[in-house]
XYZ file of C-alpha atoms in Angstrom:
379
model
C -44.528 -42.247 119.359
C -43.927 -41.677 115.654
C -46.689 -40.416 113.348
C -44.724 -41.044 110.175
C -46.295 -43.044 107.368
C -44.292 -45.821 105.785
C -43.868 -45.932 101.971
C -45.987 -49.078 101.880
C -48.839 -47.362 103.767
C -48.536 -44.292 101.563
C -48.694 -46.484 98.458
C -51.801 -48.179 99.807
C -53.472 -44.831 100.443
C -52.607 -43.617 96.957
C -53.978 -46.782 95.403
C -57.168 -46.481 97.428
C -57.587 -42.857 96.397
C -57.104 -43.726 92.729
C -60.032 -46.128 92.890
C -62.385 -43.183 93.236
C -60.872 -40.956 90.578
C -62.530 -40.598 87.134
C -60.999 -43.074 84.712
C -62.024 -41.208 81.566
C -59.448 -38.832 80.103
C -60.870 -35.328 79.796
C -63.780 -36.006 82.164
C -64.910 -32.867 83.996
C -67.734 -32.135 86.416
C -69.509 -30.100 83.736
C -69.336 -32.979 81.245
C -70.671 -35.439 83.816
C -73.580 -33.129 84.703
C -74.426 -32.776 81.014
C -74.354 -36.571 80.729
C -76.761 -36.908 83.673
C -79.155 -34.395 82.130
C -78.927 -36.101 78.742
C -79.683 -39.527 80.224
C -82.635 -38.078 82.139
C -84.107 -36.547 79.001
C -83.228 -39.463 76.710
C -84.513 -42.368 78.806
C -87.628 -40.533 80.023
C -88.712 -39.432 76.561
C -87.901 -42.806 75.016
C -90.224 -44.519 77.490
C -92.856 -41.809 77.112
C -92.869 -41.919 73.298
C -93.035 -45.726 73.198
C -95.905 -45.667 75.680
C -97.866 -43.092 73.704
C -97.320 -44.787 70.345
C -97.546 -48.465 71.246
C -99.525 -48.352 74.458
C -98.670 -49.836 77.819
C -99.415 -53.340 78.981
C -97.992 -56.565 80.351
C -97.484 -58.137 76.892
C -94.189 -56.458 76.010
C -91.720 -54.271 77.937
C -92.072 -50.538 77.334
C -88.299 -50.052 77.350
C -85.567 -52.663 77.746
C -82.802 -52.510 80.348
C -79.900 -52.285 77.831
C -81.130 -48.778 76.926
C -79.822 -47.588 80.286
C -76.343 -48.805 79.391
C -76.658 -47.302 75.898
C -77.580 -43.977 77.482
C -74.367 -44.033 79.550
C -72.293 -44.309 76.384
C -74.432 -41.939 74.319
C -74.431 -39.091 76.826
C -71.282 -39.643 78.922
C -68.778 -40.606 76.188
C -70.345 -39.393 72.902
C -66.953 -39.443 71.127
C -66.517 -43.176 71.716
C -66.730 -45.373 68.592
C -68.996 -47.623 70.675
C -71.509 -44.797 71.213
C -72.201 -43.822 67.609
C -75.676 -44.226 66.027
C -74.993 -47.434 64.097
C -73.400 -49.274 67.044
C -76.338 -48.315 69.276
C -79.088 -49.237 66.812
C -77.362 -52.095 65.030
C -75.581 -53.485 68.078
C -78.705 -53.704 70.210
C -80.989 -54.974 67.433
C -78.634 -57.581 65.985
C -77.689 -58.844 69.442
C -81.345 -59.198 70.454
C -81.968 -61.163 67.254
C -79.014 -63.448 68.029
C -80.396 -63.935 71.545
C -83.796 -64.965 70.170
C -82.120 -67.463 67.831
C -80.114 -68.970 70.699
C -83.243 -69.289 72.841
C -85.098 -70.935 69.969
C -82.506 -73.553 68.998
C -80.538 -74.294 72.200
C -82.687 -76.067 74.791
C -80.229 -75.839 77.690
C -80.643 -72.273 79.133
C -77.134 -72.177 80.618
C -75.528 -73.069 77.297
C -77.922 -70.742 75.464
C -76.943 -67.632 77.449
C -73.227 -68.282 76.888
C -73.602 -68.975 73.187
C -76.045 -66.077 72.722
C -73.742 -63.426 74.180
C -70.700 -64.903 72.449
C -72.368 -64.938 69.030
C -73.730 -61.429 69.652
C -70.170 -60.125 70.069
C -69.128 -61.894 66.868
C -72.129 -60.552 64.937
C -71.530 -56.982 66.147
C -67.841 -57.237 65.292
C -68.463 -58.423 61.732
C -71.153 -55.762 61.147
C -68.961 -52.976 62.643
C -71.477 -52.092 65.339
C -69.782 -53.312 68.529
C -71.816 -51.935 71.434
C -71.403 -53.275 75.015
C -75.127 -53.042 75.877
C -75.708 -55.385 72.927
C -74.537 -58.221 75.164
C -77.285 -57.262 77.614
C -79.809 -57.130 74.764
C -78.900 -60.695 73.777
C -79.163 -61.801 77.397
C -82.542 -60.088 77.790
C -83.857 -62.017 74.802
C -82.784 -65.221 76.562
C -83.919 -64.607 80.152
C -86.464 -61.804 79.758
C -89.411 -63.903 80.853
C -92.677 -64.957 79.228
C -93.418 -61.531 77.689
C -90.133 -61.537 75.785
C -90.347 -65.207 74.873
C -93.880 -64.851 73.502
C -92.819 -61.885 71.342
C -90.308 -64.103 69.527
C -88.655 -62.477 66.531
C -90.694 -59.288 67.049
C -88.732 -58.542 70.223
C -85.594 -57.302 68.374
C -87.807 -54.846 66.436
C -89.960 -53.676 69.323
C -88.987 -52.627 71.815
C -85.230 -53.043 71.151
C -84.840 -51.424 67.716
C -87.546 -48.806 68.306
C -86.057 -47.888 71.696
C -82.601 -47.577 70.127
C -83.766 -45.388 67.223
C -85.678 -43.034 69.511
C -82.784 -42.811 71.972
C -80.303 -42.008 69.192
C -82.620 -39.351 67.709
C -82.985 -37.739 71.121
C -79.229 -37.968 71.648
C -78.477 -36.199 68.365
C -80.935 -33.435 69.254
C -79.606 -33.075 72.798
C -75.957 -32.916 71.732
C -76.772 -30.374 69.042
C -78.426 -28.131 71.637
C -75.468 -28.667 73.987
C -73.085 -27.842 71.100
C -71.303 -31.184 71.272
C -69.929 -33.072 68.301
C -72.350 -35.977 67.787
C -72.398 -38.140 65.778
C -68.686 -37.834 66.373
C -66.699 -36.979 63.258
C -62.907 -37.137 63.706
C -61.030 -34.064 62.497
C -59.725 -34.622 58.987
C -55.926 -35.049 58.790
C -53.873 -32.228 57.237
C -53.796 -32.153 53.443
C -51.333 -30.697 50.978
C -52.942 -27.469 49.817
C -50.455 -27.007 46.954
C -51.719 -29.859 44.789
C -48.424 -31.780 44.845
C -47.577 -35.318 45.945
C -45.618 -34.200 49.027
C -47.017 -34.864 52.469
C -48.343 -31.777 54.277
C -45.734 -30.148 56.509
C -47.155 -31.356 59.874
C -46.848 -34.968 58.669
C -43.247 -34.741 57.448
C -41.735 -34.542 60.925
C -42.443 -36.278 64.201
C -44.436 -39.490 64.410
C -46.332 -40.910 61.430
C -49.586 -42.919 61.237
C -47.635 -46.156 60.888
C -45.835 -45.317 64.150
C -49.201 -45.100 65.921
C -50.274 -48.415 64.393
C -47.023 -50.057 65.503
C -47.468 -48.721 69.042
C -51.021 -50.089 69.203
C -49.773 -53.501 68.098
C -46.999 -53.405 70.706
C -49.427 -52.518 73.505
C -51.673 -55.518 72.797
C -54.642 -53.351 73.849
C -57.925 -52.330 72.233
C -58.491 -48.668 73.047
C -61.925 -47.054 73.109
C -60.913 -44.152 70.873
C -61.101 -43.549 67.146
C -57.796 -44.052 65.304
C -57.925 -40.500 63.858
C -58.703 -39.021 67.285
C -55.718 -40.844 68.776
C -53.439 -39.416 66.082
C -54.813 -35.915 66.722
C -54.355 -36.339 70.489
C -50.686 -37.276 70.082
C -50.106 -34.265 67.830
C -51.578 -32.021 70.530
C -49.304 -33.664 73.099
C -46.295 -32.827 70.925
C -47.539 -29.251 70.529
C -48.066 -28.667 74.261
C -44.722 -30.259 75.108
C -43.036 -27.826 72.709
C -44.856 -24.850 74.230
C -43.952 -26.003 77.755
C -40.258 -26.471 76.976
C -39.791 -23.397 74.776
C -42.576 -21.129 76.008
C -40.516 -18.327 77.536
C -40.339 -16.271 74.335
C -43.625 -14.443 73.682
C -45.247 -13.125 70.525
C -44.851 -9.568 71.739
C -41.072 -9.966 71.874
C -40.519 -10.985 68.246
C -43.459 -9.462 66.349
C -42.998 -6.780 63.708
C -44.640 -3.626 65.013
C -44.654 -1.426 61.899
C -47.526 -3.268 60.242
C -48.746 -2.374 56.755
C -52.564 -2.435 56.808
C -55.416 -1.531 54.497
C -58.947 -0.295 55.103
C -62.144 -1.996 54.016
C -63.021 0.821 51.621
C -59.719 0.776 49.704
C -59.621 -0.645 46.169
C -58.301 -4.083 45.319
C -55.736 -2.479 43.015
C -54.311 -0.473 45.909
C -54.117 -3.651 48.010
C -52.175 -5.359 45.235
C -49.762 -2.431 45.036
C -49.086 -2.573 48.788
C -48.441 -6.331 48.741
C -45.949 -6.013 45.905
C -44.280 -2.792 47.080
C -43.592 -4.166 50.585
C -42.867 -7.722 49.388
C -45.356 -9.234 51.829
C -47.839 -12.082 51.464
C -50.431 -11.046 54.060
C -52.116 -7.673 54.387
C -54.222 -7.094 57.522
C -57.581 -5.418 56.814
C -58.952 -2.960 59.403
C -62.415 -1.528 59.813
C -63.332 2.100 60.394
C -62.550 1.829 64.112
C -59.073 0.447 63.422
C -59.922 -3.111 64.518
C -58.792 -6.185 62.624
C -61.447 -7.381 60.165
C -59.509 -9.997 58.182
C -56.477 -10.570 55.993
C -55.809 -10.280 52.297
C -53.225 -11.744 49.940
C -52.493 -11.956 46.248
C -54.289 -15.297 46.114
C -57.619 -13.786 47.193
C -57.206 -10.853 44.825
C -56.360 -13.132 41.900
C -59.201 -15.571 42.498
C -61.961 -13.011 42.984
C -60.950 -10.194 40.685
C -61.889 -6.555 41.104
C -64.481 -6.797 43.871
C -64.705 -5.197 47.284
C -62.066 -6.139 49.853
C -64.767 -7.141 52.351
C -65.983 -9.805 49.905
C -62.576 -11.439 49.281
C -60.658 -11.145 52.550
C -59.997 -14.250 54.648
C -60.469 -14.814 58.350
C -57.389 -13.704 60.248
C -55.305 -16.012 62.437
C -54.636 -14.079 65.644
C -52.615 -14.339 68.843
C -52.144 -12.293 71.999
C -48.861 -10.513 72.782
C -48.191 -12.717 75.823
C -48.735 -16.069 74.081
C -45.646 -18.263 73.550
C -44.362 -17.761 70.026
C -43.771 -21.505 69.548
C -47.533 -21.998 69.934
C -47.893 -20.482 66.442
C -45.970 -23.349 64.844
C -49.084 -25.371 64.006
C -50.858 -22.395 62.406
C -47.884 -21.185 60.388
C -47.091 -24.664 59.061
C -50.587 -25.632 57.903
C -49.846 -24.718 54.268
C -52.389 -21.881 54.193
C -51.442 -19.342 56.848
C -48.500 -17.076 56.070
C -48.795 -14.703 59.032
C -50.455 -14.411 62.440
C -51.737 -11.016 63.537
C -50.985 -10.050 67.139
C -53.934 -8.149 68.601
C -55.120 -6.804 71.935
C -58.436 -7.643 73.602
C -60.273 -5.180 71.338
C -58.718 -6.695 68.169
C -56.533 -3.656 67.588
C -53.373 -4.632 65.745
C -50.194 -4.675 67.821
C -47.924 -6.494 65.406
C -47.517 -9.342 62.961
C -45.521 -12.602 62.985
C -44.723 -14.227 59.652
C -43.389 -17.658 58.750
C -39.972 -16.046 58.319
C -40.156 -14.567 61.834
C -41.005 -17.976 63.309
C -38.241 -19.724 61.351
C -35.656 -17.188 62.531
C -36.869 -17.558 66.120
C -36.719 -21.362 66.069
C -33.243 -21.192 64.556
C -32.078 -18.927 67.379
C -33.630 -21.187 70.022
C -31.924 -24.253 68.573
C -28.604 -22.425 68.321
C -28.867 -21.250 71.919
C -29.709 -24.763 73.080
C -26.783 -26.242 71.139
C -24.448 -23.622 72.614
C -25.669 -24.360 76.153
C -25.083 -28.076 75.636
C -21.570 -27.490 74.275
C -20.748 -25.194 77.193
C -21.952 -27.814 79.670
C -19.859 -30.465 77.923
C -16.724 -28.343 77.886
C -17.146 -27.499 81.554
């Protein structure tokens, strides 16, 4: 009797297993636990505050059901464009108002609920506050019962708007304590630091913003991610693919080991002399214990004049000796960083990798790859 599993059965098992896997990219157990804690704090305090301020009674709900859905977005996917403060407050409030209007002017309840939710989506779209729980807020205004109906046009203000404002305020506080980025601000795209009309180096090669836009059009999908975040994600994908394919060569193998450094107590004039004498653009600064404190260049010395080195030095870009050297490409092509300091775990300087070092390394890698391809072709 055979115990083998047919491809069709295996496919069915895989599909069944996928049904229970997280569908959110980047979702981890820690993030989900933080979301649960945030929802616990947010919903509980929202209800408590509304009860203390407005009292409790049968006349008006203390907290409306759509707040539960808003809490899922606010605490579980705080980077989503649908979970930002204006979508939560505006989306819920405007949708509840639309629901009240539909209930007031459309006598047939079945038609009213369809028109109410439909117009709520349109209103949220035009006011740039699309928020899925807004559909529930509109529906609540239509079928919420006598308490909601009797409140009329006050219902969108209390409890809907008040609930939303309190929940957002609690969310901002919670995420700040948890050290999460909320309200979510996408990372600014690279800029040309030289004051010229050229695009910054990272944007001159690879895909461009218009390529992302064209791909979105071709997919015929609306993705729940900010356009700038999507661009940043694709750049990281390119970076990690490069490290994976060319990651055998480490920083320790190509770094310069005879590093010219300067102490914190040395004069700015001496720093300038060292930069010029050795024809270098970056001078690592070490403290009294020989650990890396920062970096210094002619730009810092020129801008700040004859002041102490500790006051003008910049934060150093560092790497470990076992890191792939191609991982430094993003740092050394940002238009500001001219060298990366290779340090040990105690920030003692082991070596330095400059833009020239990286360029020479990439050239060698490309030459070796081209040679390997030609050898394979000739064989």
